[in-house]
mmCIF file of C-alpha atoms and ligand atoms in Angstrom:
data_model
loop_
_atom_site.group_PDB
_atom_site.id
_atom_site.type_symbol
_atom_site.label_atom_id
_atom_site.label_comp_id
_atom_site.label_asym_id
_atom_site.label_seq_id
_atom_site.Cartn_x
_atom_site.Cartn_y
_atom_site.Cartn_z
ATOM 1 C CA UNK A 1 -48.431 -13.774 51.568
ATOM 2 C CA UNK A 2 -49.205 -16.207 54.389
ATOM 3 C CA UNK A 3 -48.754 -15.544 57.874
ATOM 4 C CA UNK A 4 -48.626 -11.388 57.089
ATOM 5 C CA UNK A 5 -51.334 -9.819 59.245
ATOM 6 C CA UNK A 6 -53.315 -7.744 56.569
ATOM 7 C CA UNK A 7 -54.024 -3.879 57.307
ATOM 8 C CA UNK A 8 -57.000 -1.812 56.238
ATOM 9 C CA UNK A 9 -56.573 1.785 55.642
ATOM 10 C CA UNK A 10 -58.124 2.414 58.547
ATOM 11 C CA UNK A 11 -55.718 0.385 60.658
ATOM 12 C CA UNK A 12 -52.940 2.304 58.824
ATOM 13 C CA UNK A 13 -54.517 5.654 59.869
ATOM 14 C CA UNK A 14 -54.787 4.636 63.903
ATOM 15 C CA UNK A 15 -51.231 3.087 63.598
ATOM 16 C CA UNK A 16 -50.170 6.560 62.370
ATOM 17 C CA UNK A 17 -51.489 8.345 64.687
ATOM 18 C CA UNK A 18 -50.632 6.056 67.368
ATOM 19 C CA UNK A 19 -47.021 6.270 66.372
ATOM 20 C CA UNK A 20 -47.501 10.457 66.428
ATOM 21 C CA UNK A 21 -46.541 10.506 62.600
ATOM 22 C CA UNK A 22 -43.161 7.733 62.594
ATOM 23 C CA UNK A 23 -42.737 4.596 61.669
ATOM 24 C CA UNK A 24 -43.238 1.706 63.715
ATOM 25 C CA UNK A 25 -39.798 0.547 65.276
ATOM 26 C CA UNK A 26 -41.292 -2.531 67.311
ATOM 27 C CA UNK A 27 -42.204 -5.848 66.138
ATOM 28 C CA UNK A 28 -43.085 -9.259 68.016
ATOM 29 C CA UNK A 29 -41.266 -10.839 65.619
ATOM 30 C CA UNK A 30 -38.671 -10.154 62.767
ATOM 31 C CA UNK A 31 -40.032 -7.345 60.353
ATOM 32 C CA UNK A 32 -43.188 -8.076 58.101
ATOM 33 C CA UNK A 33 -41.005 -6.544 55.275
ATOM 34 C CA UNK A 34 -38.342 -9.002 55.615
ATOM 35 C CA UNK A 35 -41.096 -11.781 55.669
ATOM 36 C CA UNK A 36 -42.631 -10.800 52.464
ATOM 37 C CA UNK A 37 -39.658 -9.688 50.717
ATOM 38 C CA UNK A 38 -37.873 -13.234 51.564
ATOM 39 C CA UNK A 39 -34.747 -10.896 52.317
ATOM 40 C CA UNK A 40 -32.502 -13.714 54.509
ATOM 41 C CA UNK A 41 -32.744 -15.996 51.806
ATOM 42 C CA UNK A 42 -32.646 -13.544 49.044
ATOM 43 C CA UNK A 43 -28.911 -12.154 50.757
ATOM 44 C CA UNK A 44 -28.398 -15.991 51.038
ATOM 45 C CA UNK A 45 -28.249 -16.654 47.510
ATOM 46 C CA UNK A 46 -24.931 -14.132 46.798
ATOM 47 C CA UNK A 47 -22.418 -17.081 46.978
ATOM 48 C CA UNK A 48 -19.559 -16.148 45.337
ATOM 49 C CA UNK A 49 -16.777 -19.270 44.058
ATOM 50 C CA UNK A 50 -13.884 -17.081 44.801
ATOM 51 C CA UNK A 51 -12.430 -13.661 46.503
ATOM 52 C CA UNK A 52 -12.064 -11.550 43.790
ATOM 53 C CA UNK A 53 -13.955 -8.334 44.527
ATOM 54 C CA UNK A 54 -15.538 -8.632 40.828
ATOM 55 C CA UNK A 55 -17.167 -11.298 40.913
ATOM 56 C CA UNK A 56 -19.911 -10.449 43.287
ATOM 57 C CA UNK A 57 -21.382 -7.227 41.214
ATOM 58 C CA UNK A 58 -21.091 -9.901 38.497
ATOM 59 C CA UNK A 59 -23.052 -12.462 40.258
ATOM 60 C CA UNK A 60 -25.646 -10.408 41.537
ATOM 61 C CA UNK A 61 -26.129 -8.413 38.102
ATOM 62 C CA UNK A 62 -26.541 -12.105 36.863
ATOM 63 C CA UNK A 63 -29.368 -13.177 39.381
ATOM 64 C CA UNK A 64 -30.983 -9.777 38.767
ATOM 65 C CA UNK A 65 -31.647 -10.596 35.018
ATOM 66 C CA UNK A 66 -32.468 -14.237 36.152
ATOM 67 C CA UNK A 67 -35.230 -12.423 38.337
ATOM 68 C CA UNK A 68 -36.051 -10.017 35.244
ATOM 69 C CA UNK A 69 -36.476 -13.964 32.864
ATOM 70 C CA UNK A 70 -39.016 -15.253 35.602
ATOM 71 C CA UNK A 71 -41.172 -11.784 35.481
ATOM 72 C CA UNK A 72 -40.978 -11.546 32.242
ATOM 73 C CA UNK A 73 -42.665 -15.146 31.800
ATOM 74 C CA UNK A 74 -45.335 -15.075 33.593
ATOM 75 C CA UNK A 75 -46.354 -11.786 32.115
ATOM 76 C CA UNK A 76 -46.347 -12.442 29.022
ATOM 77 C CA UNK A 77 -48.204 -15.625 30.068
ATOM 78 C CA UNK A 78 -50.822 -13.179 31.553
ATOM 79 C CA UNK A 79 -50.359 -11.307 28.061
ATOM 80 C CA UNK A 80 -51.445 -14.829 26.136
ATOM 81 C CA UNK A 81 -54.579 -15.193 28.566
ATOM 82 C CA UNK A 82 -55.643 -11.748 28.155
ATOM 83 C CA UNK A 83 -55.599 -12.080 24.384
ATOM 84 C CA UNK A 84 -57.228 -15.301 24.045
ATOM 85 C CA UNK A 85 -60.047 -14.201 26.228
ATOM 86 C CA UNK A 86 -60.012 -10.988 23.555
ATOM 87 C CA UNK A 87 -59.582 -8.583 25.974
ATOM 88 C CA UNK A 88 -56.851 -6.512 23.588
ATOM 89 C CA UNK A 89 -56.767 -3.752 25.945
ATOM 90 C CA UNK A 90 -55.687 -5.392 28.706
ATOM 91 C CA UNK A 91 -53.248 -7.821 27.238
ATOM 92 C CA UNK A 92 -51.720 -4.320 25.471
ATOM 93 C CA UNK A 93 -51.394 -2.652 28.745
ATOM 94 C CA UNK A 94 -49.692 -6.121 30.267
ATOM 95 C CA UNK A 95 -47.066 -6.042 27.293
ATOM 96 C CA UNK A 96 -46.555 -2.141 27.694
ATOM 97 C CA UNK A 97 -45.542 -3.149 31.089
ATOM 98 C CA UNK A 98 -43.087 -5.250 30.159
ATOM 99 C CA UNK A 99 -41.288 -2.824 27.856
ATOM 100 C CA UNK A 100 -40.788 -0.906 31.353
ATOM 101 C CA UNK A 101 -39.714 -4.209 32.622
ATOM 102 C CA UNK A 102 -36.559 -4.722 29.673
ATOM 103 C CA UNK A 103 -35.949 -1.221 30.118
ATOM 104 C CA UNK A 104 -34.956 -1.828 33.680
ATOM 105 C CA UNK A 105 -33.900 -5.301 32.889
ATOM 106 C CA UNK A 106 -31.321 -3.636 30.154
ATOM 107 C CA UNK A 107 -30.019 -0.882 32.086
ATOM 108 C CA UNK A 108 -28.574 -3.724 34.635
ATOM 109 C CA UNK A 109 -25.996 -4.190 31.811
ATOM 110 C CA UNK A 110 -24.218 -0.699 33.031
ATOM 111 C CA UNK A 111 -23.279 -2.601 36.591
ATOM 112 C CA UNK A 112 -21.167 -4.572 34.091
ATOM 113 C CA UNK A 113 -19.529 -1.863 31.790
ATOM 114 C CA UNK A 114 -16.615 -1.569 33.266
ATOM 115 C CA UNK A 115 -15.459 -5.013 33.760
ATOM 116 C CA UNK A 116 -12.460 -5.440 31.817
ATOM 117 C CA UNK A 117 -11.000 -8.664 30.315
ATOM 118 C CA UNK A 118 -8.145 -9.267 33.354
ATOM 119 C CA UNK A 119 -10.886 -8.400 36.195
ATOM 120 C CA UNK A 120 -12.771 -11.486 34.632
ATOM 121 C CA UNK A 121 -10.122 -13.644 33.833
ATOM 122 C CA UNK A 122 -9.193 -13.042 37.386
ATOM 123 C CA UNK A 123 -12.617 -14.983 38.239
ATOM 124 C CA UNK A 124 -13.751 -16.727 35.157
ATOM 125 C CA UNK A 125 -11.947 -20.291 35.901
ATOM 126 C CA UNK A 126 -13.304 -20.862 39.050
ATOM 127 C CA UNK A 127 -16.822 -20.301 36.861
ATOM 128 C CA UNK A 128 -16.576 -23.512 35.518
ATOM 129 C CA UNK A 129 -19.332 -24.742 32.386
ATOM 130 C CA UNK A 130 -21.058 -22.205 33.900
ATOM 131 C CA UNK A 131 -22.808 -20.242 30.663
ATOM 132 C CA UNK A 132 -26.364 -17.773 31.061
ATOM 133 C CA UNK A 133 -26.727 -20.108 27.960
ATOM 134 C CA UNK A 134 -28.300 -23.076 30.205
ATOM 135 C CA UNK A 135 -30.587 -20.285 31.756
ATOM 136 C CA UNK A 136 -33.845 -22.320 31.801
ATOM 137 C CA UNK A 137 -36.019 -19.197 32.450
ATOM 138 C CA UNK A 138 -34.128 -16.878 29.173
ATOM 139 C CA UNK A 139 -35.149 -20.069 26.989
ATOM 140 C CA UNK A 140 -38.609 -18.862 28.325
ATOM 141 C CA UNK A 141 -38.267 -15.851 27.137
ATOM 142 C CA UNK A 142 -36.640 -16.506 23.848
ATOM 143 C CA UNK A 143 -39.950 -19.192 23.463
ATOM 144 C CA UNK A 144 -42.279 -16.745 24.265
ATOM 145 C CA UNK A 145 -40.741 -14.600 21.661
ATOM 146 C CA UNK A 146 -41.058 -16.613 19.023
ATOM 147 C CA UNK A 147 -37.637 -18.261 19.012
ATOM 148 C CA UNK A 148 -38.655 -22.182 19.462
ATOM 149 C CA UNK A 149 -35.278 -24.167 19.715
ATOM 150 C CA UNK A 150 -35.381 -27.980 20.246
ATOM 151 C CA UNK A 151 -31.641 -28.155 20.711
ATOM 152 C CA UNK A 152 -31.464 -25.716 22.835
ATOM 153 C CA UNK A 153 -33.421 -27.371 26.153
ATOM 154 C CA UNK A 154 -31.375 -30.281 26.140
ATOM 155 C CA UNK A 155 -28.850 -28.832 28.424
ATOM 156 C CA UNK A 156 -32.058 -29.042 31.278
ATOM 157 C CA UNK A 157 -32.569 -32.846 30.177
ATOM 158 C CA UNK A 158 -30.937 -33.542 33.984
ATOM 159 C CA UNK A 159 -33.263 -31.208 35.294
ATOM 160 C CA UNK A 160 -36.995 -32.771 35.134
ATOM 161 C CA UNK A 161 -38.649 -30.150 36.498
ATOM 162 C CA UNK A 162 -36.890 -27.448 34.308
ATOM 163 C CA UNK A 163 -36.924 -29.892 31.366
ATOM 164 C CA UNK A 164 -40.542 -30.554 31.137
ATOM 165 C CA UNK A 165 -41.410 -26.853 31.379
ATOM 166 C CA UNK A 166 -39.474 -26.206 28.228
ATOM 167 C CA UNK A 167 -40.899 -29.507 26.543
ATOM 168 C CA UNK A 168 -44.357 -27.931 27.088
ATOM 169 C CA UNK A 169 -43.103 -24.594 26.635
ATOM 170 C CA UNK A 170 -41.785 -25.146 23.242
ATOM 171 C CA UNK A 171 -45.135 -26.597 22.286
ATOM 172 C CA UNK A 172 -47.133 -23.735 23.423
ATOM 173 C CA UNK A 173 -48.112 -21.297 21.362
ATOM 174 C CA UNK A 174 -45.567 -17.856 21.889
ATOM 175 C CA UNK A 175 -47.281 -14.363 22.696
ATOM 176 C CA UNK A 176 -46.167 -13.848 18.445
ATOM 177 C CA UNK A 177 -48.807 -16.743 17.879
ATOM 178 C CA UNK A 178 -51.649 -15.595 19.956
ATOM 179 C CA UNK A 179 -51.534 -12.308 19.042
ATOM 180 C CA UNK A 180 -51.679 -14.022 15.462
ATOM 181 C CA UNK A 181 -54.346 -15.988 16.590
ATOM 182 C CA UNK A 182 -56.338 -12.877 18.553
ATOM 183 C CA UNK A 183 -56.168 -10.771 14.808
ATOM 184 C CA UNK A 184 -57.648 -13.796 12.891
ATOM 185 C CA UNK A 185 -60.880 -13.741 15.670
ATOM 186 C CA UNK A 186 -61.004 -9.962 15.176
ATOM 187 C CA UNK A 187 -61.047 -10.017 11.375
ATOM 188 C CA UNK A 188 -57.752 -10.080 9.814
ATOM 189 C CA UNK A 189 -56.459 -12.012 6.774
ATOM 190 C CA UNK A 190 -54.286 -14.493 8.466
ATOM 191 C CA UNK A 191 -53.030 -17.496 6.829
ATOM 192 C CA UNK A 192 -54.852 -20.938 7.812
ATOM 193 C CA UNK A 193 -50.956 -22.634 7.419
ATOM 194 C CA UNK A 194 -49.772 -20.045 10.027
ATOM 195 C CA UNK A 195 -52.441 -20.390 12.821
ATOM 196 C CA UNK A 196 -52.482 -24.219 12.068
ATOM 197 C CA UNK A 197 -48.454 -24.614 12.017
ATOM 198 C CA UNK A 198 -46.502 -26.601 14.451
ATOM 199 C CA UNK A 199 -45.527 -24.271 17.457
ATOM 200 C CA UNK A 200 -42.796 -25.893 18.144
ATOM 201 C CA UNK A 201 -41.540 -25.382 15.050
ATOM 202 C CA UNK A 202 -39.213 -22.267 13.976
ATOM 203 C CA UNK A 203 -40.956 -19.168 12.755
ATOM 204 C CA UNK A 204 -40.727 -18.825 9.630
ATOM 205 C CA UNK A 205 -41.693 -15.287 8.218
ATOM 206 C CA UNK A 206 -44.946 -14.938 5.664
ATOM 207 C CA UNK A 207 -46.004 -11.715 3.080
ATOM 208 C CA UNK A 208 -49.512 -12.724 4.260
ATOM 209 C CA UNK A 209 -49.006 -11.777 7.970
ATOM 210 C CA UNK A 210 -46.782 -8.331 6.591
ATOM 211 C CA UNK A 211 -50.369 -7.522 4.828
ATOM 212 C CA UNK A 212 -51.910 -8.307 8.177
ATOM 213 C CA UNK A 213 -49.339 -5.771 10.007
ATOM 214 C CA UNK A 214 -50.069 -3.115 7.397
ATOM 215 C CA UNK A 215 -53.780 -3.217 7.568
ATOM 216 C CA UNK A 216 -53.733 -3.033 11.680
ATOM 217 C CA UNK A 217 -51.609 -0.251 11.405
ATOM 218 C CA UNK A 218 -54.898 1.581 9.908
ATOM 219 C CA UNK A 219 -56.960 0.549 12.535
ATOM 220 C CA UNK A 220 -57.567 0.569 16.409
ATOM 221 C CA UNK A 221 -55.640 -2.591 16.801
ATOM 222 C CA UNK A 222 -52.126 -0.268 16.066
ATOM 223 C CA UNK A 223 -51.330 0.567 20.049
ATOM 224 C CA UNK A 224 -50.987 -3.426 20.132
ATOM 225 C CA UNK A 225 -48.432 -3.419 16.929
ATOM 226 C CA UNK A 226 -46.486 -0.592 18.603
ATOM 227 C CA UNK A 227 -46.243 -2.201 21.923
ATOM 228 C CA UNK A 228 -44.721 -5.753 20.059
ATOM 229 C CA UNK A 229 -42.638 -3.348 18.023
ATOM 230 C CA UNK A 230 -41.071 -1.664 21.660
ATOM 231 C CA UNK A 231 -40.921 -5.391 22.962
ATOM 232 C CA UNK A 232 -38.677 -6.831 19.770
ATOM 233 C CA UNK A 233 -36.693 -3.450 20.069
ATOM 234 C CA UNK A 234 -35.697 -3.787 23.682
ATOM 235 C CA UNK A 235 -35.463 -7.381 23.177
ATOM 236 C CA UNK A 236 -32.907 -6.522 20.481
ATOM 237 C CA UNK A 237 -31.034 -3.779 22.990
ATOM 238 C CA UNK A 238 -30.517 -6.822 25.324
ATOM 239 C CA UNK A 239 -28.762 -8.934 23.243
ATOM 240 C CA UNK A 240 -26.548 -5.745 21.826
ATOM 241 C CA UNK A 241 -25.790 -5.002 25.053
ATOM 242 C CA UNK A 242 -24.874 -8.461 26.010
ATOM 243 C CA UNK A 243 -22.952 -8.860 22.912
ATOM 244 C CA UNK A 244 -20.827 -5.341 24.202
ATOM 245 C CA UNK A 245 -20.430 -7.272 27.452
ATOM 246 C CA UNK A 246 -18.770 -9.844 25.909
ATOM 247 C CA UNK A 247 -17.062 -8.451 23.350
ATOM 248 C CA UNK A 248 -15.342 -5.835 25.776
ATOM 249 C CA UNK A 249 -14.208 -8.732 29.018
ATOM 250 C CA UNK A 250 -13.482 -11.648 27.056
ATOM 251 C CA UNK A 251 -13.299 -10.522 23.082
ATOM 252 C CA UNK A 252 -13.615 -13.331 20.442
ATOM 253 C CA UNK A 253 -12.538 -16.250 23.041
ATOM 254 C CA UNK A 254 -14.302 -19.409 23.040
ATOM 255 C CA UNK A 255 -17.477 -19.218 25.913
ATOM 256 C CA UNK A 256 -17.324 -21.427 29.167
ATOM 257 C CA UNK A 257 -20.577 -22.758 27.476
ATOM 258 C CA UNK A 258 -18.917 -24.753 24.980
ATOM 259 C CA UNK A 259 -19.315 -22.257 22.036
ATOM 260 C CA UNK A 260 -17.193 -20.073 19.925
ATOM 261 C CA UNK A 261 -18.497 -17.114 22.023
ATOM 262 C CA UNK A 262 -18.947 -13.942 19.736
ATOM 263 C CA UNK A 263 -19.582 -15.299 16.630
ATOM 264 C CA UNK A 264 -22.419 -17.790 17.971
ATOM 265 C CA UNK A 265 -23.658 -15.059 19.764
ATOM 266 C CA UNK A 266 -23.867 -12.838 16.184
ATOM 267 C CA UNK A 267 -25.662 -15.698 14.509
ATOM 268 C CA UNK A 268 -28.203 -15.850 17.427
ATOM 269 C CA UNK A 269 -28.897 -12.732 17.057
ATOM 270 C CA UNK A 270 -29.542 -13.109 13.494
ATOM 271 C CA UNK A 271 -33.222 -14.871 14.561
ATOM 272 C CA UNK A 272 -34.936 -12.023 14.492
ATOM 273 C CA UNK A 273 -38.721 -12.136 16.306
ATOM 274 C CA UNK A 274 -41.885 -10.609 15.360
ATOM 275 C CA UNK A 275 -40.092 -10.855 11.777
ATOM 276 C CA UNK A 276 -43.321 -9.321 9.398
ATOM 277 C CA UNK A 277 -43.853 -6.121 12.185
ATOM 278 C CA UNK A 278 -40.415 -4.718 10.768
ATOM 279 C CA UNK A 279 -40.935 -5.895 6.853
ATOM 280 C CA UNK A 280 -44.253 -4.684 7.323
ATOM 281 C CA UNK A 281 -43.166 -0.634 7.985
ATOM 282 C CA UNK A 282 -41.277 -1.221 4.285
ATOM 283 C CA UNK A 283 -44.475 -1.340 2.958
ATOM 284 C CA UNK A 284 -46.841 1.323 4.859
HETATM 285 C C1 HEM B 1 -19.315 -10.020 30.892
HETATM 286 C C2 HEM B 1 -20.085 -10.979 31.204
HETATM 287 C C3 HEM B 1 -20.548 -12.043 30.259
HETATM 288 C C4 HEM B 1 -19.853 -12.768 29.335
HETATM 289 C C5 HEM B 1 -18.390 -12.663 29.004
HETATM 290 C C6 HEM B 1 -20.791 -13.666 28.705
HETATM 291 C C7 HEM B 1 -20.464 -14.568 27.723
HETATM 292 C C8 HEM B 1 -21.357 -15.375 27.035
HETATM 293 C C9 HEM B 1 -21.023 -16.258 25.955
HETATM 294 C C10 HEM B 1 -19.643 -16.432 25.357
HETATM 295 C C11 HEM B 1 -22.155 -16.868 25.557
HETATM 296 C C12 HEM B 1 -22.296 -17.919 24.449
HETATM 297 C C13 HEM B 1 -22.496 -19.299 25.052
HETATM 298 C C14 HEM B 1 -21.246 -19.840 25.713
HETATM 299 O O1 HEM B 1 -21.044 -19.572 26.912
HETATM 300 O O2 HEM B 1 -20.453 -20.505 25.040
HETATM 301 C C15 HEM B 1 -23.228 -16.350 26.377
HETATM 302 C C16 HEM B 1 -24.533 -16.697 26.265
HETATM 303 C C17 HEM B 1 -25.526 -16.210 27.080
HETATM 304 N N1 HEM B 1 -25.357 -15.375 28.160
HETATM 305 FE FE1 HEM B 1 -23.721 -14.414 28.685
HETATM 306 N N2 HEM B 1 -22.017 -13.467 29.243
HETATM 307 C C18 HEM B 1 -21.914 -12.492 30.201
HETATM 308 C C19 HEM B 1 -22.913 -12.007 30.999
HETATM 309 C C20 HEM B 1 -24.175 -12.508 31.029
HETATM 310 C C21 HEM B 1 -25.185 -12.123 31.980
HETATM 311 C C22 HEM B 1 -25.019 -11.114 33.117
HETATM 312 C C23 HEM B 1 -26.295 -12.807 31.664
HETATM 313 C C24 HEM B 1 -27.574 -12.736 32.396
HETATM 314 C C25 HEM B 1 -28.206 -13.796 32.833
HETATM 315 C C26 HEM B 1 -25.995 -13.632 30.500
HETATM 316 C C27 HEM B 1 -26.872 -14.466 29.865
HETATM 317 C C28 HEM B 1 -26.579 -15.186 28.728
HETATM 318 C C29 HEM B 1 -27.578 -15.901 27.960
HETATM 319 C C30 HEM B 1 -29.067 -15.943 28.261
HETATM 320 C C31 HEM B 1 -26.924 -16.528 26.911
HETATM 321 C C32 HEM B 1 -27.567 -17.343 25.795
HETATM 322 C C33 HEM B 1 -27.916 -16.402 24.625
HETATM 323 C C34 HEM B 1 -28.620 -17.106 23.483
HETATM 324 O O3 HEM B 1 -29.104 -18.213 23.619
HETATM 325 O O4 HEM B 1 -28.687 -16.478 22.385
HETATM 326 N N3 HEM B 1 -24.701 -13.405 30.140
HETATM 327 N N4 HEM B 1 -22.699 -15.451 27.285
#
C-alpha cells in the first residue's frame, strides 16, 4: 500500500463533485489502480513455452489456483489465531469465507473443460517435469488440512526459502488440530494422545474425537462443525474436479511429475481430512 495517496470520504465526495459525477481520467502518474493491483507485473507473469493457443487459458487457469493456494493459507492461518485466542466466532466466520473462496477457486476448473487430450498433447512436451504436484503453496493447503506428508516437500529441498516453510509447516499444528485443541479449552472430551501427538505426523482417525463431533453437534459450537464439514466437501470437489481434468486430456498416462497419473491421483484422494466429522454423522 505504499506510495498510494489515501482518500477520506470526504475527499471522495469533493472529487465527485469536482469531476460533475465521472470518473477521474487524469493522473500525474500511471493509475493508482494499476499501482495497487501490481497489474504490469501481474500481465508479466503469462509466459507461455510455446504457440499453441491452449496453452495460455491453461497457464493462467494454473496461476489463478496458485493465487487461490496463497489466500487460502494465510486464512486459514488467521483461522488458527482466531481459535487459539478462543474467539470461535470469528475464526468460524474466517473459515466460512474460505468455503466462498474454493467455491470460486473450483469453478476455475470449467476454463479447463474443454481441453481435450490432442489440444494438450499439442503443448504438454514443451511442459517439461513441470507437475502442480511441486506446488509449494497446495502442500500448504493439503498441511493445513490435515494431510502432513514428509515425502512430499522434498521436491522444494532446492528451494530454501520454500523448503523451510514446509519444514515448519509440517510441524505446525493444521486448522484440524487447533480446532481440536480450541474444543478441549471449551470443554470437550478430547483425547490427551491426540492433542499431545506429533503434528507432523499423519492423522490418524480416533472414536474419541467422533464422540467429540457428536456432542458439538448438540451445542452452540455446531456452526463451526458445519463450516469444516463445507471446507472438507469443497476440498473434496477440487480434487474430483481435478481428477475429471485429467482423466478427460491425458486419461490413464503416466504424469510429467514422475507418477502413474490417475491412479496416484485416486489413492491421494483416498486421505480423507477432517476424517471423525463424516464418521461422526453415522452416529447422530
Ligand atoms: C488438464 C490439466 C491437468 C492435468 C492433465 C494434470 C495432471 C496431473 C497429474 C498426472 C498429477 C499427478 C502428479 C504427476 O504429475 O505425476 C497432478 C498432480 C497435481 N496437479 Fe495437476 N493436472 C492438470 C491441471 C492442474 C491445475 C490447473 C492445477 C492447479 C494448480 C493442478 C495442480 C495439481 C496438484 C496440486 C497436484 C498434486 C495433487 C496431490 O498431491 O494430491 N493440476 N496433476
Amino acid at each position: 500500500m505504499t506510495g498510494i495517496k489515501q482518500l477520506t470520504e470526504q475527499d471522495r465526495k469533493a472529487r465527485a463533485e469536482a469531476n460533475e459525477g465521472l470518473p477521474t481520467l487524469g493522473f500525474e502518474t500511471g493509475t493508482p489502480y494499476d499501482d495497487y493491483v501490481g497489474t504490469a507485473t501481474l500481465h508479466g507473469l503469462q509466459r507461455t513455452v510455446t504457440d499453441v493457443p491452449e496453452e495460455l487459458p491453461f497457464l493462467v487457469t494454473t496461476q489463478v489456483m496458485e493465487l487461490y493456494f496463497g489466500l487460502l493459507r494465510a486464512e486459514w492461518r488467521l483461522a488458527q489465531r482466531q481459535l487459539d485466542a478462543d474467539d470461535v466466532t470469528a475464526a468460524t466466520l474466517t473459515i466460512r469465507r474460505t468455503v466462498r473462496h474454493f467455491e470460486a477457486l473450483n469453478a476455475a476448473w470449467a476454463a479447463l473443460s474443454w481441453l481435450t487430450p490432442a489440444q494438450f498433447n499439442s503443448f504438454r512436451d514443451a511442459l517439461g517435469e513441470g507437475s502442480g504436484f511441486q506446488s509449494a503453496f497446495y502442500r500448504h493447503v493439503e498441511f493445513l488440512l490435515g494431510n502432513k506428508s514428509e515425502a512430499l516437500i522434498r521436491p522444494h529441498r532446492r528451494n530454501p526459502e520454500a523448503y523451510e516453510e514446509l519444514v515448519e509447516a509440517l510441524h505446525r499444528p493444521s486448522l484440524y488440530d487447533s480446532v481440536l485443541a480450541f474444543l478441549a479449552r471449551a470443554g470437550h472430551a478430547v483425547p490427551r494422545s491426540v492433542l499431545d501427538r506429533d503434528p507432523a505426523a499423519e492423522y490418524g482417525p480416533d472414536p474419541e474425537v467422533e464422540a467429540v463431533w457428536v456432542e458439538v453437534y448438540g451445542g452452540p459450537l455446531a456452526p463451526l462443525a458445519e463450516a469444516l464439514t463445507d471446507l472438507a466437501e469443497q476440498f473434496s470437489d477440487w480434487r474430483y474436479r481435478h481428477l475429471m481434468a485429467v482423466r478427460r486430456s491425458m486419461g490413464a498416462k503416466p504424469g510429467s511429475g514422475g507418477s502413474s497419473g490417475l491412479s496416484w491421483l485416486e489413492r491421494s484422494m483416498r486421505r480423507e481430512i477432517f476424517p471423525e466429522l463424516w464418521t461422526a454423522r453415522t452416529l447422530m
